């Protein structure tokens, strides 16, 4: 089994740790199980996700494509990390992708960094003076 460490929101981490403790889960156990103890059916996950979106989103957002699929959360998180300036190599590691795959998919989603990049370039100093030819 392949595992990797990915940062999570502290409140969500507390909820998940409590669930693991309450269910007395051991390494290798499924975090959420189907009725027979196996993997949850995709239809169950989609129905739960749709109900959760309906419960927390205003109607116009619920009807929009925003977060329509559970996988959209992953796309949103990776894009946010890149937009927050987290190095692509780190984001790729957390995502379980190569940098090439990450950038091929998400580079066009990076926005709003140009003013900060310009400030960083200016703060790094000027180019060296050209040597005099004289």
Coordinates of N, CA and C in Angstrom, one line a residue:
X1 N 0.8 -1.2 0.0 CA 0.0 0.0 0.0 C 0.9 1.2 0.0
X2 N 0.6 2.2 -0.8 CA 1.3 3.4 -1.0 C 0.7 4.5 0.0
X3 N 1.5 5.2 0.7 CA 1.0 6.2 1.6 C 1.9 7.5 1.4
X4 N 1.4 8.6 1.7 CA 2.2 9.9 1.7 C 1.5 10.8 2.8
X5 N 2.3 11.7 3.3 CA 1.9 12.7 4.3 C 1.4 13.9 3.5
X6 N 0.2 14.3 3.8 CA -0.4 15.5 3.2 C -0.9 16.4 4.3
X7 N -0.6 17.7 4.2 CA -1.2 18.6 5.3 C -2.7 18.7 5.2
X8 N -3.3 18.8 6.3 CA -4.8 18.9 6.4 C -5.1 20.0 7.4
X9 N -6.3 20.5 7.3 CA -6.8 21.5 8.2 C -6.9 20.8 9.6
X10 N -6.4 21.5 10.6 CA -6.4 21.0 12.0 C -7.8 20.5 12.5
X11 N -8.9 21.2 12.1 CA -10.2 20.8 12.6 C -10.6 19.5 11.9
X12 N -10.3 19.3 10.6 CA -10.6 18.1 9.9 C -9.8 17.0 10.5
X13 N -8.5 17.2 10.8 CA -7.6 16.2 11.3 C -8.2 15.7 12.7
X14 N -8.7 16.6 13.5 CA -9.3 16.2 14.8 C -10.5 15.3 14.6
X15 N -11.3 15.7 13.6 CA -12.5 14.8 13.3 C -12.1 13.5 12.9
X16 N -11.1 13.4 11.9 CA -10.7 12.1 11.4 C -10.0 11.3 12.5
X17 N -9.2 11.9 13.3 CA -8.6 11.1 14.4 C -9.6 10.6 15.4
X18 N -10.6 11.4 15.7 CA -11.7 10.9 16.6 C -12.4 9.7 16.0
X19 N -12.7 9.8 14.7 CA -13.4 8.7 14.0 C -12.5 7.4 14.1
X20 N -11.2 7.6 13.8 CA -10.3 6.4 13.9 C -10.3 5.8 15.3
X21 N -10.3 6.7 16.3 CA -10.3 6.2 17.7 C -11.7 5.6 18.0
X22 N -12.8 6.2 17.7 CA -14.1 5.7 18.0 C -14.3 4.3 17.3
X23 N -13.8 4.2 16.1 CA -14.0 2.9 15.3 C -12.9 1.9 15.6
X24 N -11.9 2.3 16.4 CA -10.8 1.4 16.8 C -10.1 0.9 15.5
X25 N -9.9 1.8 14.5 CA -9.3 1.4 13.3 C -7.8 1.1 13.5
X26 N -7.3 0.2 12.8 CA -5.9 -0.2 12.8 C -5.3 0.1 11.4
X27 N -3.9 0.2 11.3 CA -3.3 0.5 10.0 C -3.8 -0.6 9.0
X28 N -4.2 -0.1 7.8 CA -4.7 -0.9 6.8 C -6.2 -1.0 6.7
X29 N -6.9 -0.6 7.8 CA -8.3 -0.6 7.8 C -8.8 0.5 6.9
X30 N -10.0 0.4 6.4 CA -10.6 1.4 5.6 C -11.2 2.5 6.6
X31 N -11.0 3.7 6.2 CA -11.4 4.8 7.0 C -13.0 4.8 7.1
X32 N -13.6 4.6 5.9 CA -15.0 4.5 5.9 C -15.4 3.3 5.1
X33 N -16.2 2.4 5.7 CA -16.5 1.1 5.1 C -17.9 1.0 4.6
X34 N -18.1 0.2 3.6 CA -19.4 -0.2 3.2 C -20.1 -1.1 4.2
X35 N -21.3 -1.4 3.9 CA -22.1 -2.3 4.9 C -21.4 -3.6 5.1
X36 N -20.8 -4.2 4.1 CA -20.2 -5.5 4.3 C -18.7 -5.4 4.7
X37 N -18.3 -4.2 5.0 CA -16.9 -3.9 5.5 C -15.9 -3.6 4.4
X38 N -16.4 -3.6 3.1 CA -15.6 -3.3 2.0 C -15.6 -1.9 1.6
X39 N -15.1 -1.6 0.4 CA -15.1 -0.2 -0.1 C -16.5 0.3 -0.3
X40 N -16.7 1.6 0.0 CA -18.0 2.2 -0.2 C -18.3 2.2 -1.7
X41 N -19.5 2.0 -2.1 CA -19.9 2.1 -3.5 C -19.8 3.6 -3.9
X42 N -19.5 3.8 -5.2 CA -19.4 5.1 -5.7 C -20.7 5.9 -5.6
X43 N -21.8 5.2 -5.8 CA -23.1 5.8 -5.7 C -23.4 6.4 -4.3
X44 N -22.9 5.7 -3.2 CA -23.0 6.1 -1.8 C -22.2 7.4 -1.6
X45 N -21.0 7.4 -2.1 CA -20.2 8.5 -1.9 C -20.8 9.7 -2.7
X46 N -21.2 9.5 -3.9 CA -21.8 10.7 -4.7 C -23.1 11.2 -4.0
X47 N -23.9 10.3 -3.5 CA -25.1 10.7 -2.8 C -24.8 11.5 -1.5
X48 N -23.9 11.0 -0.7 CA -23.5 11.7 0.5 C -22.9 13.1 0.2
X49 N -22.0 13.1 -0.9 CA -21.4 14.4 -1.3 C -22.5 15.4 -1.8
X50 N -23.4 14.9 -2.6 CA -24.5 15.8 -3.1 C -25.3 16.4 -1.9
X51 N -25.6 15.5 -0.9 CA -26.4 15.9 0.2 C -25.6 16.9 1.1
X52 N -24.3 16.7 1.2 CA -23.5 17.6 2.0 C -23.4 19.0 1.3
X53 N -23.2 19.0 0.0 CA -23.2 20.3 -0.8 C -24.5 21.0 -0.6
X54 N -25.6 20.3 -0.7 CA -26.9 20.9 -0.6 C -27.1 21.5 0.7
X55 N -26.6 20.9 1.8 CA -26.8 21.3 3.2 C -26.0 22.6 3.5
X56 N -24.9 22.8 2.8 CA -24.0 23.9 3.2 C -23.9 25.0 2.1
X57 N -24.2 24.8 0.9 CA -24.1 25.8 -0.1 C -25.4 26.5 -0.4
X58 N -25.2 27.8 -0.8 CA -26.4 28.5 -1.2 C -26.9 27.9 -2.5
X59 N -28.2 27.9 -2.8 CA -28.7 27.3 -4.0 C -28.0 27.6 -5.3
X60 N -27.6 28.8 -5.6 CA -26.9 29.1 -6.8 C -25.6 28.5 -6.9
X61 N -24.9 28.3 -5.8 CA -23.6 27.6 -5.8 C -23.8 26.1 -6.0
X62 N -24.8 25.6 -5.3 CA -25.1 24.1 -5.4 C -25.4 23.8 -6.8
X63 N -26.1 24.6 -7.5 CA -26.5 24.4 -8.9 C -25.3 24.6 -9.9
X64 N -24.3 25.2 -9.5 CA -23.1 25.5 -10.3 C -22.2 24.3 -10.3
X65 N -21.2 24.3 -11.2 CA -20.2 23.1 -11.2 C -19.3 23.1 -10.0
X66 N -19.3 24.2 -9.2 CA -18.3 24.3 -8.1 C -18.5 23.1 -7.2
X67 N -17.4 22.3 -7.1 CA -17.4 21.2 -6.2 C -18.4 20.1 -6.5
X68 N -18.8 20.0 -7.7 CA -19.9 19.0 -8.0 C -19.4 17.6 -7.8
X69 N -18.1 17.3 -8.1 CA -17.6 16.0 -7.9 C -16.6 16.1 -6.7
X70 N -16.5 15.0 -5.9 CA -15.6 15.0 -4.8 C -14.2 15.3 -5.2
X71 N -13.8 14.8 -6.4 CA -12.5 15.0 -6.9 C -12.2 16.5 -7.2
X72 N -13.3 17.3 -7.3 CA -13.0 18.8 -7.5 C -12.4 19.4 -6.3
X73 N -12.5 18.8 -5.1 CA -11.9 19.4 -4.0 C -10.3 19.2 -4.1
X74 N -9.9 18.1 -4.7 CA -8.5 17.9 -4.9 C -7.9 19.0 -5.9
X75 N -8.7 19.2 -6.9 CA -8.2 20.2 -7.9 C -8.2 21.6 -7.3
X76 N -9.2 21.9 -6.5 CA -9.2 23.2 -5.8 C -8.0 23.3 -4.8
X77 N -7.7 22.3 -4.1 CA -6.6 22.4 -3.1 C -5.3 22.5 -3.8
X78 N -5.1 21.7 -4.8 CA -3.8 21.8 -5.5 C -3.6 23.2 -6.2
X79 N -4.7 23.7 -6.8 CA -4.6 25.1 -7.4 C -4.3 26.1 -6.3
X80 N -5.0 26.0 -5.2 CA -4.8 27.0 -4.1 C -3.3 26.9 -3.6
X81 N -2.8 25.7 -3.4 CA -1.4 25.6 -2.9 C -0.5 26.3 -3.9
X82 N -0.7 26.0 -5.2 CA 0.2 26.7 -6.2 C 0.0 28.2 -6.2
X83 N -1.2 28.7 -6.1 CA -1.5 30.1 -6.1 C -0.9 30.7 -4.8
X84 N -0.8 30.0 -3.7 CA -0.2 30.5 -2.5 C 1.3 30.5 -2.5
X85 N 1.9 30.0 -3.6 CA 3.3 30.1 -3.8 C 4.0 28.9 -3.2
X86 N 3.3 27.8 -2.9 CA 4.0 26.6 -2.4 C 4.7 26.0 -3.7
X87 N 6.0 25.7 -3.5 CA 6.8 25.2 -4.7 C 6.1 24.0 -5.3
X88 N 6.1 24.0 -6.7 CA 5.4 22.9 -7.4 C 6.0 21.5 -7.0
X89 N 7.3 21.4 -6.7 CA 7.8 20.1 -6.3 C 7.1 19.6 -5.0
X90 N 6.9 20.5 -4.1 CA 6.2 20.1 -2.8 C 4.7 19.7 -3.1
X91 N 4.0 20.5 -3.9 CA 2.6 20.2 -4.2 C 2.5 18.9 -4.9
X92 N 3.5 18.7 -5.8 CA 3.4 17.4 -6.6 C 3.6 16.2 -5.6
X93 N 4.5 16.4 -4.7 CA 4.8 15.3 -3.7 C 3.5 15.0 -2.9
X94 N 2.9 16.1 -2.4 CA 1.6 15.9 -1.6 C 0.5 15.3 -2.4
X95 N 0.5 15.6 -3.7 CA -0.6 15.1 -4.6 C -0.3 13.7 -5.1
X96 N 1.0 13.3 -5.0 CA 1.3 12.0 -5.5 C 1.5 12.0 -7.0
X97 N 1.9 13.2 -7.6 CA 2.1 13.3 -9.0 C 3.6 13.7 -9.2
X98 N 4.0 13.6 -10.5 CA 5.2 14.2 -10.8 C 5.0 15.7 -11.0
X99 N 6.1 16.5 -11.0 CA 6.0 17.9 -11.2 C 5.5 18.2 -12.7
X100 N 5.9 17.4 -13.6 CA 5.5 17.5 -15.0 C 4.0 17.4 -15.1
X101 N 3.4 16.3 -14.5 CA 2.0 16.1 -14.5 C 1.2 17.3 -13.8
X102 N 1.7 17.6 -12.7 CA 1.1 18.7 -11.9 C 1.1 20.0 -12.8
X103 N 2.2 20.4 -13.3 CA 2.2 21.6 -14.1 C 1.4 21.5 -15.4
X104 N 1.4 20.4 -16.0 CA 0.7 20.2 -17.3 C -0.8 20.4 -17.0
X105 N -1.2 20.0 -15.8 CA -2.7 20.1 -15.4 C -3.0 21.4 -14.8
X106 N -2.2 22.0 -13.9 CA -2.6 23.1 -13.1 C -1.9 24.4 -13.4
X107 N -0.8 24.4 -14.2 CA -0.1 25.7 -14.5 C -1.0 26.8 -15.0
X108 N -2.0 26.5 -15.8 CA -2.9 27.5 -16.3 C -3.8 28.1 -15.2
X109 N -3.9 27.4 -14.1 CA -4.7 27.9 -13.0 C -4.0 28.8 -12.0
X110 N -2.7 28.9 -12.2 CA -2.0 29.8 -11.3 C -2.2 31.2 -11.7
X111 N -2.6 32.0 -10.7 CA -2.9 33.4 -11.1 C -2.6 34.3 -9.8
X112 N -2.5 35.6 -10.1 CA -2.3 36.6 -9.0 C -0.9 36.6 -8.4
X113 N 0.0 36.0 -8.9 CA 1.4 36.0 -8.4 C 2.3 37.0 -9.0
X114 N 1.9 37.6 -10.1 CA 2.8 38.4 -10.9 C 3.3 39.6 -10.0
X115 N 2.4 40.4 -9.3 CA 2.9 41.5 -8.5 C 3.9 41.1 -7.5
X116 N 3.7 40.0 -6.8 CA 4.6 39.5 -5.8 C 5.9 39.1 -6.4
X117 N 5.9 38.4 -7.6 CA 7.1 38.0 -8.3 C 7.9 39.2 -8.7
X118 N 7.2 40.3 -9.2 CA 7.9 41.5 -9.6 C 8.6 42.1 -8.4
X119 N 7.9 42.2 -7.2 CA 8.5 42.8 -6.0 C 9.7 41.9 -5.6
X120 N 9.6 40.6 -5.7 CA 10.8 39.8 -5.3 C 12.0 40.0 -6.2
X121 N 11.7 40.1 -7.5 CA 12.8 40.4 -8.5 C 13.4 41.7 -8.1
X122 N 12.6 42.8 -7.8 CA 13.2 44.1 -7.5 C 14.0 44.0 -6.2
X123 N 13.5 43.3 -5.2 CA 14.2 43.2 -3.9 C 15.5 42.4 -4.0
X124 N 15.6 41.6 -5.1 CA 16.8 40.8 -5.2 C 18.0 41.7 -5.7
X125 N 17.7 42.9 -6.1 CA 18.8 43.8 -6.5 C 18.9 43.9 -8.0
X126 N 19.6 44.9 -8.4 CA 19.8 45.2 -9.8 C 20.8 44.2 -10.4
X127 N 20.8 44.1 -11.7 CA 21.8 43.4 -12.4 C 23.2 44.1 -12.2
X128 N 24.3 43.3 -12.3 CA 25.6 43.9 -12.1 C 25.8 44.9 -13.3
X129 N 26.6 45.9 -13.0 CA 27.0 46.9 -14.0 C 27.9 46.2 -15.0
X130 N 27.7 46.7 -16.3 CA 28.5 46.2 -17.3 C 30.0 46.7 -17.1
X131 N 30.9 45.8 -17.3 CA 32.3 46.3 -17.2 C 32.6 47.3 -18.3
X132 N 33.4 48.3 -17.9 CA 33.7 49.4 -18.9 C 34.6 48.8 -19.9
X133 N 34.4 49.2 -21.1 CA 35.2 48.7 -22.2 C 36.4 49.6 -22.5
X134 N 36.7 50.5 -21.6 CA 37.6 51.5 -21.9 C 39.0 51.5 -21.6

